[in-house]
Coordinates of C-alpha atoms in Angstrom, one line a residue:
Chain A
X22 CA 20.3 1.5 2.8
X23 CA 23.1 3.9 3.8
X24 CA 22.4 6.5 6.1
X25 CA 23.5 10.1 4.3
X26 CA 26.5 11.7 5.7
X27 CA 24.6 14.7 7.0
X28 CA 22.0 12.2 9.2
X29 CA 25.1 10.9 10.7
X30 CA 26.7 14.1 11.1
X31 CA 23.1 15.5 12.7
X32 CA 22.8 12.2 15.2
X33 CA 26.9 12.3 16.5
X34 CA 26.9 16.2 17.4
X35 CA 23.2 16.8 18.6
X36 CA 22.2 14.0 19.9
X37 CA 25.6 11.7 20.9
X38 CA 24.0 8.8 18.7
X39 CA 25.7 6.3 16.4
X40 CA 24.2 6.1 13.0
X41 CA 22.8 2.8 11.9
X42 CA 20.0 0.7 10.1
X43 CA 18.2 1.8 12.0
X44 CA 19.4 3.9 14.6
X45 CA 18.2 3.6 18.4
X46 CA 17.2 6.4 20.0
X47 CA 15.4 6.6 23.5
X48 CA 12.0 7.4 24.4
X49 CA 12.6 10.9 25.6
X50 CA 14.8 12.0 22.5
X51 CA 12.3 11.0 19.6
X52 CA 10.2 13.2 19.0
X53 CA 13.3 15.7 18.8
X54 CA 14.9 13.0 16.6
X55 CA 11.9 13.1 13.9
X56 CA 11.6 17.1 14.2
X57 CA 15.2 17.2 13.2
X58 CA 14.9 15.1 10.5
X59 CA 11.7 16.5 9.5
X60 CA 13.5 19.8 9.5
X61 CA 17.0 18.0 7.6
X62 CA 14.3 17.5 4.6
X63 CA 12.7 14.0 5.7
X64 CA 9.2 15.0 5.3
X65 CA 8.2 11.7 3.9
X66 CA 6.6 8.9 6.5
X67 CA 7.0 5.6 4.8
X68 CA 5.7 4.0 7.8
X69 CA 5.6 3.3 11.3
X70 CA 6.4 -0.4 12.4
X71 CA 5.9 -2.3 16.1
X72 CA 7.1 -6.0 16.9
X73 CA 6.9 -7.3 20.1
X74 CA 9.6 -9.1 21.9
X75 CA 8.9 -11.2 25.0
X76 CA 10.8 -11.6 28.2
X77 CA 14.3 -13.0 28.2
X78 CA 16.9 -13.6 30.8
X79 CA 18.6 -10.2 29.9
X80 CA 15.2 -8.1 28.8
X81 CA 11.8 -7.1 30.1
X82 CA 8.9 -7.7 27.6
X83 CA 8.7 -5.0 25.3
X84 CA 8.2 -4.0 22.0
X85 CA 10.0 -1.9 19.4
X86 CA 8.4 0.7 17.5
X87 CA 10.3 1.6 14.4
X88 CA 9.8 4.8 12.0
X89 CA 11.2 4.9 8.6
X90 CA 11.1 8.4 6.9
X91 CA 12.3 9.6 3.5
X92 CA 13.7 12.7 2.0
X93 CA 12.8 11.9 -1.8
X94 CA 13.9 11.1 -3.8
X95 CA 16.0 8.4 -2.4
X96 CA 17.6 9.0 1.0
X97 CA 16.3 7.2 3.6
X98 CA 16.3 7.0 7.7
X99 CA 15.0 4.4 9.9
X100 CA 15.0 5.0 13.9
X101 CA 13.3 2.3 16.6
X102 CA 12.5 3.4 20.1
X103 CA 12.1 0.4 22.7
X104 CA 9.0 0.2 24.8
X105 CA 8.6 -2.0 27.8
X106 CA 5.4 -3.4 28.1
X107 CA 3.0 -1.1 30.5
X108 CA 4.8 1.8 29.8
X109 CA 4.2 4.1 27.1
X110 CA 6.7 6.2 23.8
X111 CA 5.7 9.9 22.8
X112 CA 3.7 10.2 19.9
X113 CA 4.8 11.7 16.5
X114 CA 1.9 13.2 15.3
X115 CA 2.6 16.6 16.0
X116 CA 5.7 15.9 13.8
X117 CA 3.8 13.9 11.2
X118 CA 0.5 13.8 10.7
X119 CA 0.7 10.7 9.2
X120 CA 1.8 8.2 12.3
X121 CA -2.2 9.3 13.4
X122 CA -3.4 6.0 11.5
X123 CA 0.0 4.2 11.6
X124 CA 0.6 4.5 15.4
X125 CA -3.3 3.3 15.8
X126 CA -2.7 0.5 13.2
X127 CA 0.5 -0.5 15.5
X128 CA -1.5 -0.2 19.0
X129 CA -4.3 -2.0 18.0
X130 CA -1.9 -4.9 16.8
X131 CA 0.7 -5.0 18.5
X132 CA -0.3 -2.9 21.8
X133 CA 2.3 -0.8 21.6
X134 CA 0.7 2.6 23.5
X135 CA 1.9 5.9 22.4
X136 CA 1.2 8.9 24.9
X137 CA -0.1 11.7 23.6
X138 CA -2.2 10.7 20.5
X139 CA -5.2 12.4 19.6
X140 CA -7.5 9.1 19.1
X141 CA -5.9 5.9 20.5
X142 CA -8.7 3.7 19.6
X143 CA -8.7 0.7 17.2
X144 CA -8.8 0.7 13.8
X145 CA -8.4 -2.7 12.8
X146 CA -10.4 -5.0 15.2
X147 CA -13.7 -4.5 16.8
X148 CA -13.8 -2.0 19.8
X149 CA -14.5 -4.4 22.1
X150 CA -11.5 -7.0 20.6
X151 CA -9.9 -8.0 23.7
X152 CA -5.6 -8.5 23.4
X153 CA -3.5 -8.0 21.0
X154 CA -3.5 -10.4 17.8
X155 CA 0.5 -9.8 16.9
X156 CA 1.8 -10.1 20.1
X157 CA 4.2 -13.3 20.4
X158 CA 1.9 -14.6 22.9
X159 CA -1.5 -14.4 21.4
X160 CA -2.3 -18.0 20.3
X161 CA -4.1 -17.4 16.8
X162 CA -7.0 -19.8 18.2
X163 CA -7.5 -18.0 20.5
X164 CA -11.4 -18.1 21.1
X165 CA -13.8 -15.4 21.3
X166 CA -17.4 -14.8 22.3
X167 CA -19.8 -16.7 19.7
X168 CA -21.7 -13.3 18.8
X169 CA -18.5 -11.0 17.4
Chain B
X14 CA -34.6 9.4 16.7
X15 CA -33.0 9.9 20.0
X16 CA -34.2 13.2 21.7
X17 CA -31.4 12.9 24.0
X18 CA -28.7 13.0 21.5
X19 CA -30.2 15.5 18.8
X20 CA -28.2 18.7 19.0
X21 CA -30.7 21.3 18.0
X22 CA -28.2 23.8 17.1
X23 CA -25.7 21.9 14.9
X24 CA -28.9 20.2 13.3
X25 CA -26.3 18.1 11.5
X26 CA -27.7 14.9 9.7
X27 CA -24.9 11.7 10.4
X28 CA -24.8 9.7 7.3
X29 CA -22.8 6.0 7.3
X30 CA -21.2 5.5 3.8
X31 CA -21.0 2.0 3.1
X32 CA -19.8 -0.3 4.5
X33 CA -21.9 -2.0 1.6
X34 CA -22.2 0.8 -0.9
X35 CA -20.7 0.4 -4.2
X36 CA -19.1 3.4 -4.4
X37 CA -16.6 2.7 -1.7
X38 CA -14.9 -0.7 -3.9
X39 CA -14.7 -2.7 -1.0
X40 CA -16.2 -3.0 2.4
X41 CA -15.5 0.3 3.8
X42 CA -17.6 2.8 5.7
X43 CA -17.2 6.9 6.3
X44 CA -19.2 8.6 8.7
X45 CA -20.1 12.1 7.7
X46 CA -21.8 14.7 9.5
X47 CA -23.8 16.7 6.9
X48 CA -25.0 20.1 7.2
X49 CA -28.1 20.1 4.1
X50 CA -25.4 18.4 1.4
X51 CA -22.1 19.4 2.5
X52 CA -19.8 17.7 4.5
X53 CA -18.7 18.8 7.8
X54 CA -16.8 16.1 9.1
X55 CA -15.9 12.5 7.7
X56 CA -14.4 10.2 10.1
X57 CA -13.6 6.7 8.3
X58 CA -13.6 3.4 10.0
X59 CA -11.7 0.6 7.8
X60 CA -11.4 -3.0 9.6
X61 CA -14.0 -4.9 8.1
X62 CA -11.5 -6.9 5.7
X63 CA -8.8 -7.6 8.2
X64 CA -8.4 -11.0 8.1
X65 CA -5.0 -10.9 10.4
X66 CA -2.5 -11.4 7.4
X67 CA 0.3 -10.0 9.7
X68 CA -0.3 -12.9 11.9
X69 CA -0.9 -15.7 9.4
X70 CA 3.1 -14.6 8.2
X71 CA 4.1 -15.2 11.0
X72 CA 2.8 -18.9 11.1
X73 CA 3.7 -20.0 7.8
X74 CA 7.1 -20.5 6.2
X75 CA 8.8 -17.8 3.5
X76 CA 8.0 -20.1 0.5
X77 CA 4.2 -20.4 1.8
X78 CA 3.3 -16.4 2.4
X79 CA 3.4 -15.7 -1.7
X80 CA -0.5 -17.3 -2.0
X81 CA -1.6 -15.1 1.1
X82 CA -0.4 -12.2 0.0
X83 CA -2.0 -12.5 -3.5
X84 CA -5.3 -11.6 -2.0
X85 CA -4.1 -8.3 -0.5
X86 CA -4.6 -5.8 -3.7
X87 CA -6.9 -8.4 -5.4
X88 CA -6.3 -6.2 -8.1
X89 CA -2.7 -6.7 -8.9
X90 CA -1.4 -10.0 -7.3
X91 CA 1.3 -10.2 -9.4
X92 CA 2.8 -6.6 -7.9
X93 CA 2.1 -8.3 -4.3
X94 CA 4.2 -11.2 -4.5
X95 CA 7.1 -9.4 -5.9
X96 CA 6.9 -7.3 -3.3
X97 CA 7.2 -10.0 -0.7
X98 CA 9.6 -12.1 -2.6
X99 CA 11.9 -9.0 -2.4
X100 CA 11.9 -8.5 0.8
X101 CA 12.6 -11.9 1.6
X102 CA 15.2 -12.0 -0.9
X103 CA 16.7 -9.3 1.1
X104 CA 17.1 -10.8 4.0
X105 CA 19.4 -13.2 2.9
X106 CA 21.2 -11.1 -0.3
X107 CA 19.8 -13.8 -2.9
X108 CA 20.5 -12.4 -6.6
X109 CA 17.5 -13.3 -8.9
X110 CA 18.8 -14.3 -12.4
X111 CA 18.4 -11.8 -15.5
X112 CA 15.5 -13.8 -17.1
X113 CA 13.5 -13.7 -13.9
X114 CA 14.2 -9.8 -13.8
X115 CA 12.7 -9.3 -17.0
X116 CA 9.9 -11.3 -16.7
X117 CA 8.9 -9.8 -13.2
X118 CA 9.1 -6.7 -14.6
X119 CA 7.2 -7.8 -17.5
X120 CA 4.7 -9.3 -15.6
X121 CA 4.4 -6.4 -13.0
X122 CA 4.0 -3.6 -16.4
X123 CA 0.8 -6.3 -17.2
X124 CA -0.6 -6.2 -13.9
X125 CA -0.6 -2.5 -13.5
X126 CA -2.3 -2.1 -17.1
X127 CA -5.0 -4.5 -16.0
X128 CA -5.5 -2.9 -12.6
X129 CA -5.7 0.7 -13.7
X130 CA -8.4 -0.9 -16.4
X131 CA -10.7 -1.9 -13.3
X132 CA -10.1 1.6 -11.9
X133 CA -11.1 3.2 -14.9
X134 CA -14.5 1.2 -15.0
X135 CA -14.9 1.5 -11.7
X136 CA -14.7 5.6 -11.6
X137 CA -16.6 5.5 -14.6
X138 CA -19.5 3.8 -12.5
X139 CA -19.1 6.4 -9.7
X140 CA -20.0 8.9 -11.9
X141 CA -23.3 7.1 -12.1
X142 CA -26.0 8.7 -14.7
X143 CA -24.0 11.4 -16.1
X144 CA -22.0 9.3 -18.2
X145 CA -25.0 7.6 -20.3
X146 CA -25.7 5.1 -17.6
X147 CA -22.2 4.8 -16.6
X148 CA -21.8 1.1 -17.3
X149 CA -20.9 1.2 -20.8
X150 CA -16.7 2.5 -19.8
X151 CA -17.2 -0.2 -16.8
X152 CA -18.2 -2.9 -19.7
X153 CA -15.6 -2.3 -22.2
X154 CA -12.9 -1.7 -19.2
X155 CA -14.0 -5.1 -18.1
X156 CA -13.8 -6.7 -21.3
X157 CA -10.4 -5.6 -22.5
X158 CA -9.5 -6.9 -18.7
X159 CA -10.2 -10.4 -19.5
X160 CA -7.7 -10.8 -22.3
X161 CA -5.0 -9.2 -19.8
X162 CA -6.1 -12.1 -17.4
X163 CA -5.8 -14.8 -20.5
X164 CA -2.5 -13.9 -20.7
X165 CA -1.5 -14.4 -17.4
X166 CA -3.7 -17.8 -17.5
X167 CA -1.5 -19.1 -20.3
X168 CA 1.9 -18.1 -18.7
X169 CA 0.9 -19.4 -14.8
X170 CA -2.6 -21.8 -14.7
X171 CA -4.2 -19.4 -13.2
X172 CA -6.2 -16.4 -14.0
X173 CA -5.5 -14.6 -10.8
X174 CA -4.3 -15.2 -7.7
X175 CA -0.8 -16.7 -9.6
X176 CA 1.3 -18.2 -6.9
X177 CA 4.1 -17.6 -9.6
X178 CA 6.8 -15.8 -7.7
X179 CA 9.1 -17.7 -5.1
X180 CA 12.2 -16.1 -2.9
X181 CA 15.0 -16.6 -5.6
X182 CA 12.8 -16.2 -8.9
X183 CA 9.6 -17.3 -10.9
X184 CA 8.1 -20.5 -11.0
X185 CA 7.3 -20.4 -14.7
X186 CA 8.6 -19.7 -17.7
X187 CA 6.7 -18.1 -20.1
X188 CA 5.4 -21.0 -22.5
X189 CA 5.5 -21.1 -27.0
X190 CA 3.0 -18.5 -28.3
X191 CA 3.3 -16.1 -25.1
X192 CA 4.9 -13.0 -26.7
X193 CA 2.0 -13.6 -30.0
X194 CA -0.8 -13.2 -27.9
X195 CA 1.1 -10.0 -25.2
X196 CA 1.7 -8.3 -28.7
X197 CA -1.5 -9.0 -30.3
X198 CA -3.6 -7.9 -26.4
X199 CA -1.5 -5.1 -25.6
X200 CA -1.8 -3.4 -29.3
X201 CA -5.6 -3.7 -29.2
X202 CA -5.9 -2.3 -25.3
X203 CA -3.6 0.8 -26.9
X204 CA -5.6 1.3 -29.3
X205 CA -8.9 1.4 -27.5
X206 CA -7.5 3.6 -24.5
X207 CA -8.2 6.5 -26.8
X208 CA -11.6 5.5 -27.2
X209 CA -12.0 5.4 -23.5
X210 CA -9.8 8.4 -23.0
X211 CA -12.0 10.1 -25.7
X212 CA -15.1 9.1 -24.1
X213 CA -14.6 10.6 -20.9
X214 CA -12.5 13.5 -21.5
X215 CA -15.0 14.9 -24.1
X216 CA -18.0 14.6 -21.5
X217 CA -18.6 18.0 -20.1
X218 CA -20.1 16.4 -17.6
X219 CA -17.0 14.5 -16.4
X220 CA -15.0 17.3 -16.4
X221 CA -17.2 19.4 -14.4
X222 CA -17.0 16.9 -12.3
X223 CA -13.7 16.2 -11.9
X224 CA -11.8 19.5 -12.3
X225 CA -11.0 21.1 -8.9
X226 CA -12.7 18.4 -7.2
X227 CA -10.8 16.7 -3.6
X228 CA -7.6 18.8 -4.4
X229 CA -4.8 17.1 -2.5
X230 CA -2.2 19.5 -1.1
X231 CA 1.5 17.5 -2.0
X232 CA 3.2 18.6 1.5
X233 CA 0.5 16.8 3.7
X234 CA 0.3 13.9 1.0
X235 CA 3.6 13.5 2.1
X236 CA 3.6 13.6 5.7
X237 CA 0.6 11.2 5.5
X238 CA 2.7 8.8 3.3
X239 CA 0.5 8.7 0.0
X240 CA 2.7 7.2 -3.1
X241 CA 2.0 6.4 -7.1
X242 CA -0.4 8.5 -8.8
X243 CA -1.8 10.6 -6.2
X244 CA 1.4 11.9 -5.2
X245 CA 2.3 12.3 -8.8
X246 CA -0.5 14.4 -9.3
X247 CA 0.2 16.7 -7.1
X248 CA 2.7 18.1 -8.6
X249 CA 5.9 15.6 -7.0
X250 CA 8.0 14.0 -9.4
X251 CA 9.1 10.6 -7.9
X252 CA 8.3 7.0 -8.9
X253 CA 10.4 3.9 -7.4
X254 CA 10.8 2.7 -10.3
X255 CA 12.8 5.1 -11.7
X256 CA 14.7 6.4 -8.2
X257 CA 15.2 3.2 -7.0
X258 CA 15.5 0.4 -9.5
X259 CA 14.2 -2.9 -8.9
X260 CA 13.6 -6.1 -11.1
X261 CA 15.4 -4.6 -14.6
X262 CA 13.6 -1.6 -14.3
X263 CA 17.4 -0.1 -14.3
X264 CA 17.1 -1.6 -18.2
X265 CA 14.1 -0.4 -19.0
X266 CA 13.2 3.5 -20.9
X267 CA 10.3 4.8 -18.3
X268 CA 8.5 8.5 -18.2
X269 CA 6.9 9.3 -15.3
X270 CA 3.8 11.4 -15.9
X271 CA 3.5 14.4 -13.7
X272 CA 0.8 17.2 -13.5
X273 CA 0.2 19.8 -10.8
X274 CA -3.7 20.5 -10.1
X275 CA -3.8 17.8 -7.5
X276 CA -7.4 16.9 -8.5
X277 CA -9.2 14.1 -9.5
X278 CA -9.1 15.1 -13.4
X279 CA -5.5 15.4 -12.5
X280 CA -5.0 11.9 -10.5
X281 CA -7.5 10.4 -14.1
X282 CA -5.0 12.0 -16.7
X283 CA -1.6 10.8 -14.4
X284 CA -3.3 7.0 -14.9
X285 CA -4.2 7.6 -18.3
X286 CA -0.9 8.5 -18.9
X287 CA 0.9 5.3 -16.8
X288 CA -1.7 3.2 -18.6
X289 CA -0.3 3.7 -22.0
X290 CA 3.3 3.9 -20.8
X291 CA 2.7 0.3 -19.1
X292 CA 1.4 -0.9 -22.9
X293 CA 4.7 0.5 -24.1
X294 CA 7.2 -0.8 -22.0
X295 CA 5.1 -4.2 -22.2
X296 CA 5.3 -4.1 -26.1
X297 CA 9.1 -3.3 -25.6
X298 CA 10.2 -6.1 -23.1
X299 CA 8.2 -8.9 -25.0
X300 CA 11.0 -9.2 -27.7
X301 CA 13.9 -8.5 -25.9
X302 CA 13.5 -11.6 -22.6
X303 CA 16.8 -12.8 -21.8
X304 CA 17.9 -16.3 -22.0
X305 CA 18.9 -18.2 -18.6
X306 CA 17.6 -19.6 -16.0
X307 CA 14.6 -18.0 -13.8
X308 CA 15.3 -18.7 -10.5
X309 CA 19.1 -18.6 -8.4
X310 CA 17.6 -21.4 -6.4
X311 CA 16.9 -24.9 -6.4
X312 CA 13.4 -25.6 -6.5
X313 CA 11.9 -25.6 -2.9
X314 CA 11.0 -29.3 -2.1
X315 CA 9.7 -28.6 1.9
X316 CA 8.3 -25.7 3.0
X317 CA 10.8 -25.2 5.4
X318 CA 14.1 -25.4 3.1
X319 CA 14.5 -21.3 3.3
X320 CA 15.5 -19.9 6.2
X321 CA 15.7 -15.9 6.7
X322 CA 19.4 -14.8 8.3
X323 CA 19.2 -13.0 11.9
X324 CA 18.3 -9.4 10.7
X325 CA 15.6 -7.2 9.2
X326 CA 15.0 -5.5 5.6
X327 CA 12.7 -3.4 3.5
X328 CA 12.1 -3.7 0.1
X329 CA 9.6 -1.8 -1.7
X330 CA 8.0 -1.5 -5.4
X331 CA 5.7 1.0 -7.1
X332 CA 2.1 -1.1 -7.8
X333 CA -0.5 0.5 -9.4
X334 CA -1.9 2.4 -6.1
X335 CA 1.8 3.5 -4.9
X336 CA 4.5 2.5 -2.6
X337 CA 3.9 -1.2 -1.6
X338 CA 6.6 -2.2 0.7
X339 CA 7.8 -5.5 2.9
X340 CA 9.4 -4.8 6.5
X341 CA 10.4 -8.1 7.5
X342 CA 12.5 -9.4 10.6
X343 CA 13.9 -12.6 10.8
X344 CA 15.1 -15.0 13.4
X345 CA 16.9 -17.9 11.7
X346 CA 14.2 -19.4 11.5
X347 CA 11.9 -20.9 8.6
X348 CA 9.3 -18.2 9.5
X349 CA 9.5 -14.8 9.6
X350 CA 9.4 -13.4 13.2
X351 CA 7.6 -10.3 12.5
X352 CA 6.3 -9.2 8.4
X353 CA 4.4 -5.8 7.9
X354 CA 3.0 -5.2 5.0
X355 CA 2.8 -1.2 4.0
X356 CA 0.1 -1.0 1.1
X357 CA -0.2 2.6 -0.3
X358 CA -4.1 2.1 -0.5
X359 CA -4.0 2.5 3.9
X360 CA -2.1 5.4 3.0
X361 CA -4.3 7.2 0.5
X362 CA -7.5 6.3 2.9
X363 CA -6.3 8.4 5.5
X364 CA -6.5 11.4 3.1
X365 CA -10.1 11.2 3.6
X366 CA -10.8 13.1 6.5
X367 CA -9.0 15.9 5.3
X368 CA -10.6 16.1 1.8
X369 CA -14.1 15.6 2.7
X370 CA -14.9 18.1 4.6
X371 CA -16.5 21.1 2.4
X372 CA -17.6 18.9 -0.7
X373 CA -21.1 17.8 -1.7
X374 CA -21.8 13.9 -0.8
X375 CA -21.8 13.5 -4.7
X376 CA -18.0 14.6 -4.7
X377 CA -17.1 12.4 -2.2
X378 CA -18.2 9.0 -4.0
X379 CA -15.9 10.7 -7.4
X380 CA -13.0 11.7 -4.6
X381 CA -13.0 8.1 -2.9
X382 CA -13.1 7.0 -6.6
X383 CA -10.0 8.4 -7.8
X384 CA -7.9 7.6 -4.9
X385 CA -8.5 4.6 -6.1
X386 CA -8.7 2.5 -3.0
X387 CA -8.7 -1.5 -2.8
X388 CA -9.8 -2.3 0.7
X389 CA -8.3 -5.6 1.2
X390 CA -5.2 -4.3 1.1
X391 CA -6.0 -1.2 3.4
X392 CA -7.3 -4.3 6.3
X393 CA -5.4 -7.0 5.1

């Protein structure tokens, strides 16, 4: 997916960015990323993805956290903020009220914490789950308590 | 009752919906705090389906995922593994051949006739006792639903869960007799859909029921994400398969139904309306398959023989219930390194605490109905 000429126009002269599938933008700069897109006609939250990366030579542990929004019918934006593990991203429901369940969806999973929301609790897994089953480093057997 | 937690001044009654009633199709529960019978707040709580699909992608290789998936929307499998094997066929720029096209696209036009058949029974049922027991548009929606899955027995072995799709193409090729028995199914389903159509829309009682009931406002239908016919029926004209061509839907003549109440009668006459264009464009495709091969492949002898170029990729296709996208990243590897699924149905659940509020617990079973919900793809 291209990104449209305006997009690349909007991220070179406000916000000194390089346009891209998907663009990355840092943590303080987001949530003034998705309000100008919201306000360039992307009102449309496809969704809000997190993966997790683990520690390398070069990186930290950390996870990405991507957003892909839409102005319909077919133009199409995806930015990624990186989080390091233990800290926290701004939220984006202010912006859209739709990352509410998607940014729950993605801390449940993945951990991913994002400061700010309303109701960070999980959606998926029991309240009492302990870790995070889509981390890289959650063994899937892992074992749990006999009575969940 | 706890004396300690009764609030004497709200005297609101809490009232769990589900997580094993009917009326929510699936395993899904909605807390409401009622004041008499209305609605003051509804917070939903989904999870009881998750059965860590996310994860199990990342554990098994491309070719394996298409089985998992099928059990997503257990309502349209077909539609699920397309949508997989797209993004997968993304990844790595594979070109499906023309024959497979068609027949995906056939096959997906099948699908969303037989799924919008089990949501037609099914809001039929939630209407209970004032549709002469409510069970007779369930029966007949049921029945006609069979033949749809006789078909697809005849083309792949199975009736349901198909494991036909594979990254590159289909598996099978439609056998001798295939296009006698679409035609012959998918003329008698047209037919009857005015019956059914008849039978509700001529109910006073349905429509009292239905008109200006859980009216969803299109700019926060947006924000939240909801897709296919919700968004359709509030009023915004935009359908993938038409703006964004996948499969040979760039081939194929599609109208896209729009109306503008944003109710439930509104979200029932949008499927109505997709139901018989799905008969259509099935009736029109069964004569007109391409000859060729059906997959750009060779057929996959280890699991591990496709391997997904550094990189990530989105693909997405309009199912029955809306957008139902693919993010995938890949490593090199024979597994992906990280596969979300984005089913519209998540999407459209979240809707629920802003259109609860206000209505009678008797509209809320009819507006969970007509979003049309299928909870194991809202866990997965």
């Amino acid at each position: 997916m291209t990104v449209p000429d305006d997009v690349t126009r909007l991220l070179a002269e406000r916000f000194g960015l390089e346009s891209g599938d998907p663009i990355t933008v840092s943590r303080d700069r987001v949530v003034e990323l998705g309000g100008a897109l919201k306000e360039a006609g992307f009102t449309y939250l496809v969704y809000v993805a997190c993966a997790h990366y683990p520690a390398t030579d070069a990186e930290p542990d950390r996870t990405v956290a991507e957003y892909r929004v839409r102005r319909l019918p077919v133009d199409e934006v995806a930015f990624r903020v990186w989080v390091p593990t233990g800290e926290s991203t701004p939220t984006l429901v202010p912006v859209f009220a739709g990352c509410d369940w998607q940014e729950r969806e993605q801390f449940d999973l993945v951990g991913t914490i994002f400061a700010g929301h309303p109701d960070l609790r999980r959606i998926m897994l029991p309240e009492d789950w302990e870790g995070h089953p889509l981390r890289r480093d959650y063994d899937i057997a892992t074992r749990h308590h006999p009575w969940r | 009752m706890d004396p300690e937690n009764y609030d004497p001044e709200g005297d609101l009654m809490i009232l769990n919906l589900g997580p094993q009633h009917p009326s929510t199709h699936g395993v899904f529960r909605v807390k409401l705090w009622l004041d008499g019978e209305v609605c003051i707040k509804a917070v939903p709580y989904p999870g009881y389906l998750h059965r860590g699909v996310e994860k199990l992608c990342e554990k098994l290789s491309y070719v394996m995922i298409t089985p998992i998936v099928d059990k997503n929307d257990y309502v349209s499998p077909f539609i699920n593994e397309l949508a997989i094997n797209m993004a997968f066929e993304a990844l790595n720029a594979v070109e499906t051949p023309r024959r497979a096209n068609y027949l995906r696209t056939l096959g997906a036009e099948m699908q969303r006739v037989g799924s919008h058949l089990l949501w037609l029974g099914t809001f039929g049922l939630d209407m209970g006792g004032a549709l002469g027991g409510g069970a007779s548009v369930f029966m007949h929606c049921f029945r006609e639903r069979e033949l749809i899955l006789d078909c697809f027995e005849l083309w792949t072995g199975s009736r349901f869960h198909y494991n036909t799709l594979t990254v590159g193409g289909n598996r099978h090729d439609v056998p001798a007799g295939f296009a006698e028995l679409v035609r012959q199914t998918y003329t008698l389903i047209g037919q009857r859909a005015d019956e059914y159509d008849a039978m509700l829309v001529d109910n006073a009682i349905f429509r009292a029921r239905t008109k200006g009931v859980g009216t969803v406002d299109a700019k926060l239908a947006m924000e939240l994400g909801v897709s296919g016919p919700i968004l359709r029926a509030s009023g915004i004209d935009w359908d993938l398969r038409r703006d964004r061509p996948y499969a040979a839907y760039n081939e194929v003549k599609l109208d896209v139904p729009v109306r503008y109440e944003g109710d439930c009668f509104a979200r029932y006459e949008v499927r109505m309306a997709e139901l018989r264009e799905s008969i259509r464009i099935v009736l029109d495709l069964i004569d007109g398959i391409p000859e060729g091969p059906i997959c750009a492949l060779k057929p996959v002898k280890l699991p591990g023989a496709y391997k997904g170029k550094v990189g990530q990729a989105y693909a997405a296709v309009e199912g029955p219930r809306g957008e139902l996208g693919t993010w995938v990243i890949a490593d090199g590897t024979d597994k992906p390194y990280r596969c979300k699924i984005r089913p519209p149905s998540y999407h459209a659940v979240s809707l629920i605490p802003y259109l609860a509020p206000g209505n009678n617990v008797s509209d809320i079973v009819v507006t969970l109905g007509s979003l049309d919900p299928i909870l194991g793809e809202v866990d997965r």
